[in-house]
Amino acid sequence: MMQPILWLILAAIHAMPALAFFRPATLTSLYRLQPDNPLFLLMHHRAGLFVAVFAACIWAAFIPEGRKLAVLVVGISMVSFLALYWQAGSPPALRKIANVDLAGLPVLAGVAWLAFRQ
């Protein structure tokens, strides 16, 4: 019963950025990007990728066979952002996002251990 809860926590972490795919105005509130900025389109596309990460978390919550792949998908997303964030000098504008991902790492480690523990 613990695994579905952990996966739903990871899904919740990725819900807001995924929502931006369906509500592009969210990109302005999350990232302070205006629609006329050329990066807006790129971030909108990125939100679509977060829909995939969110879906992988939901899938893994209920379909055990998908958990190993979901660990990789979510892990690549979270760890790569944190690595890039630190390489970029930890920009203050992205600190909240980094903190949320950082807080999610123990949850990710838990589901990874449970998925690969055989």
Coordinates of N, CA, C and O in Angstrom, one line a residue:
M1 N 0.8 -1.2 0.0 CA 0.0 0.0 0.0 C 0.9 1.3 0.0 O 0.4 2.3 -0.4
M2 N 2.1 1.1 0.5 CA 3.0 2.3 0.6 C 3.4 2.8 -0.8 O 3.5 4.0 -1.0
Q3 N 3.7 1.9 -1.7 CA 4.2 2.3 -3.0 C 3.2 3.2 -3.8 O 3.6 4.2 -4.3
P4 N 1.9 2.9 -3.9 CA 1.0 3.8 -4.5 C 1.0 5.2 -3.9 O 1.0 6.2 -4.6
I5 N 1.1 5.3 -2.6 CA 1.1 6.6 -1.9 C 2.3 7.4 -2.3 O 2.3 8.5 -2.7
L6 N 3.5 6.7 -2.4 CA 4.7 7.4 -2.7 C 4.7 7.8 -4.2 O 5.1 8.9 -4.5
W7 N 4.1 7.0 -5.1 CA 4.0 7.4 -6.5 C 3.1 8.6 -6.6 O 3.3 9.5 -7.5
L8 N 2.0 8.6 -5.9 CA 1.0 9.7 -5.9 C 1.7 11.0 -5.4 O 1.4 12.1 -5.9
I9 N 2.6 10.9 -4.4 CA 3.3 12.1 -4.0 C 4.2 12.6 -5.1 O 4.2 13.8 -5.4
L10 N 4.9 11.7 -5.8 CA 5.7 12.1 -7.0 C 4.8 12.7 -8.1 O 5.2 13.7 -8.7
A11 N 3.6 12.2 -8.3 CA 2.7 12.7 -9.3 C 2.3 14.1 -8.9 O 2.2 15.1 -9.7
A12 N 2.0 14.3 -7.6 CA 1.7 15.7 -7.1 C 2.8 16.7 -7.3 O 2.5 17.9 -7.7
I13 N 4.0 16.3 -7.1 CA 5.1 17.2 -7.4 C 5.2 17.6 -8.8 O 5.5 18.8 -9.1
H14 N 4.8 16.8 -9.7 CA 4.8 17.1 -11.2 C 3.5 17.6 -11.7 O 3.4 18.0 -12.9
A15 N 2.5 17.7 -10.9 CA 1.2 18.1 -11.4 C 1.1 19.6 -11.9 O 0.6 19.9 -12.9
M16 N 1.7 20.5 -11.1 CA 1.7 21.9 -11.5 C 2.4 22.2 -12.8 O 1.8 22.8 -13.7
P17 N 3.6 21.7 -13.0 CA 4.3 21.9 -14.3 C 3.5 21.2 -15.4 O 3.5 21.7 -16.5
A18 N 2.9 20.1 -15.1 CA 2.1 19.4 -16.2 C 0.9 20.2 -16.5 O 0.5 20.3 -17.7
L19 N 0.3 20.8 -15.5 CA -0.9 21.6 -15.8 C -0.7 22.8 -16.7 O -1.6 23.2 -17.5
A20 N 0.6 23.2 -16.8 CA 0.9 24.3 -17.6 C 0.7 24.0 -19.1 O 0.5 24.9 -20.0
F21 N 0.7 22.7 -19.4 CA 0.5 22.3 -20.8 C -1.0 22.6 -21.2 O -1.2 23.1 -22.3
F22 N -1.9 22.4 -20.3 CA -3.3 22.7 -20.6 C -3.7 24.1 -20.2 O -4.7 24.6 -20.8
R23 N -3.0 24.8 -19.4 CA -3.2 26.2 -19.0 C -1.9 27.0 -19.2 O -1.2 27.2 -18.2
P24 N -1.6 27.4 -20.4 CA -0.3 28.0 -20.6 C -0.1 29.3 -19.8 O 1.1 29.6 -19.5
A25 N -1.1 29.9 -19.3 CA -0.9 31.1 -18.4 C -0.2 30.7 -17.2 O 0.5 31.6 -16.5
T26 N -0.2 29.4 -16.8 CA 0.5 29.0 -15.6 C 2.0 29.2 -15.8 O 2.7 29.4 -14.8
L27 N 2.5 29.2 -17.1 CA 3.9 29.4 -17.3 C 4.3 30.8 -16.9 O 5.5 31.0 -16.4
T28 N 3.4 31.7 -16.9 CA 3.7 33.1 -16.5 C 3.9 33.1 -15.0 O 4.8 33.7 -14.4
S29 N 3.0 32.4 -14.3 CA 3.0 32.4 -12.8 C 4.2 31.6 -12.3 O 4.8 31.9 -11.3
L30 N 4.5 30.5 -12.9 CA 5.5 29.6 -12.5 C 6.9 30.1 -12.8 O 7.8 30.0 -12.0
Y31 N 7.1 30.6 -14.0 CA 8.4 30.9 -14.5 C 8.6 32.4 -15.0 O 9.6 32.8 -15.5
R32 N 7.5 33.2 -14.7 CA 7.6 34.6 -15.1 C 7.8 34.8 -16.6 O 8.5 35.8 -17.0
L33 N 7.3 33.9 -17.4 CA 7.5 34.1 -18.9 C 6.2 34.7 -19.5 O 5.1 34.2 -19.1
Q34 N 6.4 35.6 -20.3 CA 5.3 36.2 -21.0 C 5.1 35.5 -22.3 O 6.0 35.0 -22.9
P35 N 3.8 35.4 -22.8 CA 3.5 34.7 -24.1 C 4.3 35.2 -25.3 O 4.5 34.4 -26.2
D36 N 4.8 36.4 -25.3 CA 5.5 37.0 -26.4 C 7.0 36.6 -26.4 O 7.7 36.9 -27.3
N37 N 7.4 36.0 -25.3 CA 8.8 35.6 -25.1 C 9.0 34.3 -26.0 O 8.3 33.3 -25.8
P38 N 10.1 34.2 -26.8 CA 10.3 33.0 -27.6 C 10.5 31.7 -26.7 O 10.2 30.6 -27.2
L39 N 10.9 31.9 -25.5 CA 11.1 30.7 -24.6 C 9.7 30.2 -24.1 O 9.7 29.0 -23.6
F40 N 8.7 30.9 -24.3 CA 7.3 30.5 -23.9 C 6.9 29.2 -24.6 O 6.5 28.3 -23.9
L41 N 7.2 29.1 -25.9 CA 6.8 27.9 -26.7 C 7.7 26.7 -26.2 O 7.1 25.6 -26.0
L42 N 8.9 27.0 -25.9 CA 9.8 25.9 -25.4 C 9.3 25.4 -24.1 O 9.2 24.2 -23.8
M43 N 8.9 26.3 -23.2 CA 8.4 25.9 -21.9 C 7.1 25.2 -22.0 O 6.8 24.4 -21.1
H44 N 6.3 25.6 -22.9 CA 5.0 25.0 -23.1 C 5.2 23.5 -23.5 O 4.5 22.6 -23.1
H45 N 6.2 23.3 -24.4 CA 6.6 22.0 -24.8 C 7.1 21.2 -23.6 O 6.7 20.0 -23.4
R46 N 7.9 21.8 -22.8 CA 8.4 21.2 -21.6 C 7.3 20.8 -20.7 O 7.3 19.7 -20.1
A47 N 6.2 21.6 -20.6 CA 5.1 21.2 -19.8 C 4.4 19.9 -20.3 O 3.9 19.1 -19.6
G48 N 4.4 19.8 -21.7 CA 3.9 18.5 -22.3 C 4.8 17.3 -21.8 O 4.2 16.2 -21.6
L49 N 6.1 17.5 -21.7 CA 6.9 16.4 -21.2 C 6.6 16.1 -19.7 O 6.7 15.0 -19.3
F50 N 6.2 17.2 -19.0 CA 5.8 16.9 -17.6 C 4.5 16.2 -17.5 O 4.3 15.4 -16.5
V51 N 3.6 16.3 -18.5 CA 2.4 15.5 -18.5 C 2.8 14.0 -18.6 O 2.3 13.1 -17.9
A52 N 3.9 13.7 -19.4 CA 4.4 12.3 -19.5 C 5.0 11.9 -18.2 O 4.7 10.7 -17.7
V53 N 5.7 12.7 -17.5 CA 6.3 12.3 -16.2 C 5.1 12.1 -15.2 O 5.1 11.1 -14.4
F54 N 4.1 13.0 -15.2 CA 3.0 12.9 -14.3 C 2.3 11.5 -14.6 O 1.9 10.8 -13.7
A55 N 2.0 11.3 -15.9 CA 1.3 10.0 -16.3 C 2.1 8.8 -15.8 O 1.5 7.8 -15.4
A56 N 3.5 8.9 -15.9 CA 4.3 7.7 -15.5 C 4.1 7.5 -14.0 O 4.0 6.3 -13.6
C57 N 4.0 8.5 -13.2 CA 3.8 8.4 -11.8 C 2.5 7.8 -11.5 O 2.4 6.9 -10.6
I58 N 1.4 8.2 -12.2 CA 0.1 7.7 -11.9 C 0.0 6.2 -12.4 O -0.5 5.4 -11.7
W59 N 0.6 5.9 -13.5 CA 0.7 4.6 -14.0 C 1.4 3.7 -13.0 O 0.9 2.6 -12.6
A60 N 2.6 4.1 -12.5 CA 3.3 3.3 -11.5 C 2.6 3.1 -10.2 O 2.8 2.1 -9.5
A61 N 1.7 4.1 -9.9 CA 1.0 3.9 -8.6 C 0.0 2.7 -8.7 O -0.2 2.1 -7.6
F62 N -0.4 2.4 -9.9 CA -1.4 1.3 -10.0 C -1.0 0.1 -10.8 O -1.6 -0.9 -10.7
I63 N 0.1 0.2 -11.5 CA 0.5 -0.9 -12.4 C 2.0 -1.2 -12.0 O 2.9 -0.5 -12.5
P64 N 2.2 -2.2 -11.2 CA 3.6 -2.5 -10.7 C 4.6 -2.8 -11.8 O 5.7 -2.4 -11.6
E65 N 4.1 -3.3 -12.9 CA 5.1 -3.6 -14.0 C 5.7 -2.4 -14.6 O 6.8 -2.5 -15.2
G66 N 5.1 -1.2 -14.4 CA 5.6 0.0 -15.0 C 6.6 0.8 -14.0 O 7.1 1.8 -14.4
R67 N 6.8 0.3 -12.9 CA 7.5 1.0 -11.8 C 9.0 1.2 -12.2 O 9.5 2.3 -11.9
K68 N 9.7 0.2 -12.7 CA 11.1 0.4 -13.0 C 11.3 1.5 -14.1 O 12.2 2.4 -13.9
L69 N 10.5 1.4 -15.1 CA 10.6 2.5 -16.1 C 10.2 3.9 -15.6 O 10.9 4.9 -15.9
A70 N 9.2 3.9 -14.8 CA 8.8 5.2 -14.2 C 9.9 5.8 -13.3 O 10.1 7.0 -13.3
V71 N 10.6 4.9 -12.6 CA 11.8 5.4 -11.7 C 12.8 6.1 -12.6 O 13.3 7.1 -12.3
L72 N 13.1 5.5 -13.8 CA 14.0 6.1 -14.7 C 13.5 7.4 -15.2 O 14.3 8.4 -15.3
V73 N 12.3 7.5 -15.7 CA 11.7 8.7 -16.2 C 11.7 9.8 -15.2 O 12.2 10.9 -15.4
V74 N 11.2 9.5 -14.0 CA 11.1 10.5 -13.0 C 12.5 10.9 -12.5 O 12.8 12.1 -12.2
G75 N 13.3 9.9 -12.3 CA 14.7 10.2 -11.9 C 15.5 11.1 -12.8 O 16.1 12.0 -12.4
I76 N 15.4 10.8 -14.1 CA 16.1 11.6 -15.1 C 15.5 13.1 -15.0 O 16.3 14.0 -15.0
S77 N 14.2 13.2 -14.9 CA 13.6 14.5 -14.8 C 14.1 15.3 -13.6 O 14.6 16.4 -13.7
M78 N 14.0 14.7 -12.5 CA 14.4 15.4 -11.2 C 15.9 15.6 -11.0 O 16.3 16.7 -10.7
V79 N 16.6 14.6 -11.2 CA 18.1 14.7 -11.0 C 18.7 15.6 -12.1 O 19.6 16.4 -11.7
S80 N 18.3 15.5 -13.3 CA 18.9 16.4 -14.3 C 18.6 17.9 -14.1 O 19.5 18.7 -14.2
F81 N 17.4 18.2 -13.6 CA 17.1 19.6 -13.3 C 18.0 20.0 -12.1 O 18.6 21.1 -12.2
L82 N 18.1 19.2 -11.1 CA 18.9 19.7 -9.9 C 20.4 19.8 -10.3 O 21.0 20.8 -9.9
A83 N 20.9 18.9 -11.1 CA 22.3 19.1 -11.6 C 22.5 20.3 -12.4 O 23.4 21.1 -12.2
L84 N 21.6 20.6 -13.3 CA 21.7 21.8 -14.1 C 21.5 23.1 -13.3 O 22.2 24.1 -13.5
Y85 N 20.6 23.0 -12.3 CA 20.4 24.1 -11.4 C 21.7 24.5 -10.7 O 22.1 25.6 -10.6
W86 N 22.3 23.5 -10.1 CA 23.5 23.7 -9.4 C 24.7 24.2 -10.3 O 25.5 25.0 -9.9
Q87 N 24.7 23.6 -11.5 CA 25.8 24.0 -12.5 C 25.6 25.5 -12.9 O 26.6 26.2 -13.1
A88 N 24.4 25.9 -12.9 CA 24.1 27.3 -13.3 C 24.2 28.3 -12.1 O 23.9 29.4 -12.2
G89 N 24.7 27.8 -11.0 CA 25.0 28.7 -9.9 C 23.7 28.9 -9.0 O 23.6 29.9 -8.2
S90 N 22.8 28.0 -9.0 CA 21.6 28.0 -8.2 C 20.8 29.3 -8.3 O 20.7 30.1 -7.4
P91 N 20.3 29.6 -9.5 CA 19.6 30.9 -9.7 C 18.4 31.0 -8.8 O 17.6 30.1 -8.6
P92 N 18.4 32.2 -8.1 CA 17.3 32.4 -7.0 C 15.9 32.2 -7.6 O 15.0 31.7 -6.9
A93 N 15.7 32.6 -8.9 CA 14.3 32.5 -9.4 C 13.8 31.1 -9.6 O 12.6 30.8 -9.6
L94 N 14.7 30.1 -9.5 CA 14.4 28.7 -9.7 C 14.5 27.9 -8.3 O 14.4 26.7 -8.3
R95 N 14.8 28.6 -7.3 CA 15.0 28.0 -6.0 C 13.8 27.1 -5.5 O 14.0 26.0 -5.0
K96 N 12.7 27.7 -5.6 CA 11.5 27.0 -5.2 C 11.3 25.6 -5.9 O 11.0 24.6 -5.3
I97 N 11.5 25.6 -7.2 CA 11.4 24.4 -8.0 C 12.5 23.4 -7.6 O 12.2 22.2 -7.4
A98 N 13.7 23.9 -7.4 CA 14.8 23.0 -6.9 C 14.5 22.5 -5.6 O 14.7 21.3 -5.3
N99 N 13.9 23.2 -4.7 CA 13.6 22.8 -3.3 C 12.5 21.7 -3.4 O 12.6 20.7 -2.6
V100 N 11.5 21.8 -4.2 CA 10.5 20.8 -4.4 C 11.1 19.5 -4.9 O 10.8 18.4 -4.4
D101 N 11.9 19.6 -5.9 CA 12.6 18.4 -6.5 C 13.5 17.8 -5.4 O 13.5 16.6 -5.3
L102 N 14.2 18.6 -4.7 CA 15.1 18.1 -3.6 C 14.3 17.4 -2.6 O 14.7 16.3 -2.1
A103 N 13.1 17.9 -2.2 CA 12.3 17.3 -1.2 C 11.7 16.0 -1.7 O 11.4 15.0 -1.0
G104 N 11.6 15.9 -3.1 CA 11.0 14.6 -3.7 C 12.0 13.5 -3.8 O 11.7 12.4 -4.1
L105 N 13.3 13.9 -3.7 CA 14.4 12.8 -3.9 C 14.3 11.7 -2.9 O 14.4 10.5 -3.4
P106 N 14.0 11.9 -1.6 CA 13.8 10.7 -0.8 C 12.7 9.8 -1.2 O 12.7 8.6 -1.1
V107 N 11.6 10.4 -1.7 CA 10.5 9.6 -2.1 C 10.9 8.8 -3.4 O 10.6 7.6 -3.5
L108 N 11.6 9.5 -4.3 CA 12.1 8.8 -5.5 C 13.0 7.7 -5.1 O 12.9 6.6 -5.6
A109 N 13.9 7.9 -4.1 CA 14.8 6.9 -3.7 C 14.0 5.7 -3.1 O 14.4 4.5 -3.3
G110 N 13.0 6.0 -2.4 CA 12.1 4.9 -1.8 C 11.5 4.1 -2.9 O 11.5 2.8 -2.8
V111 N 10.9 4.7 -3.8 CA 10.2 3.9 -4.9 C 11.2 3.2 -5.7 O 11.0 2.1 -6.2
A112 N 12.4 3.8 -5.9 CA 13.5 3.1 -6.7 C 13.9 1.8 -6.0 O 14.0 0.8 -6.6
W113 N 14.1 2.0 -4.7 CA 14.5 0.8 -3.9 C 13.5 -0.3 -3.9 O 13.8 -1.5 -4.2
L114 N 12.2 0.1 -3.8 CA 11.1 -0.9 -3.8 C 11.0 -1.5 -5.2 O 10.7 -2.7 -5.3
A115 N 11.2 -0.8 -6.3 CA 11.1 -1.3 -7.6 C 12.2 -2.2 -8.0 O 12.0 -3.2 -8.8
F116 N 13.4 -2.0 -7.5 CA 14.6 -2.7 -8.0 C 15.1 -3.7 -6.9 O 16.2 -4.2 -7.1
R117 N 14.5 -3.9 -5.8 CA 15.0 -4.6 -4.7 C 15.2 -6.1 -4.8 O 15.6 -6.8 -3.9
Q118 N 14.9 -6.7 -5.9 CA 14.9 -8.2 -6.1 C 16.3 -8.7 -6.1 O 17.2 -8.3 -6.7

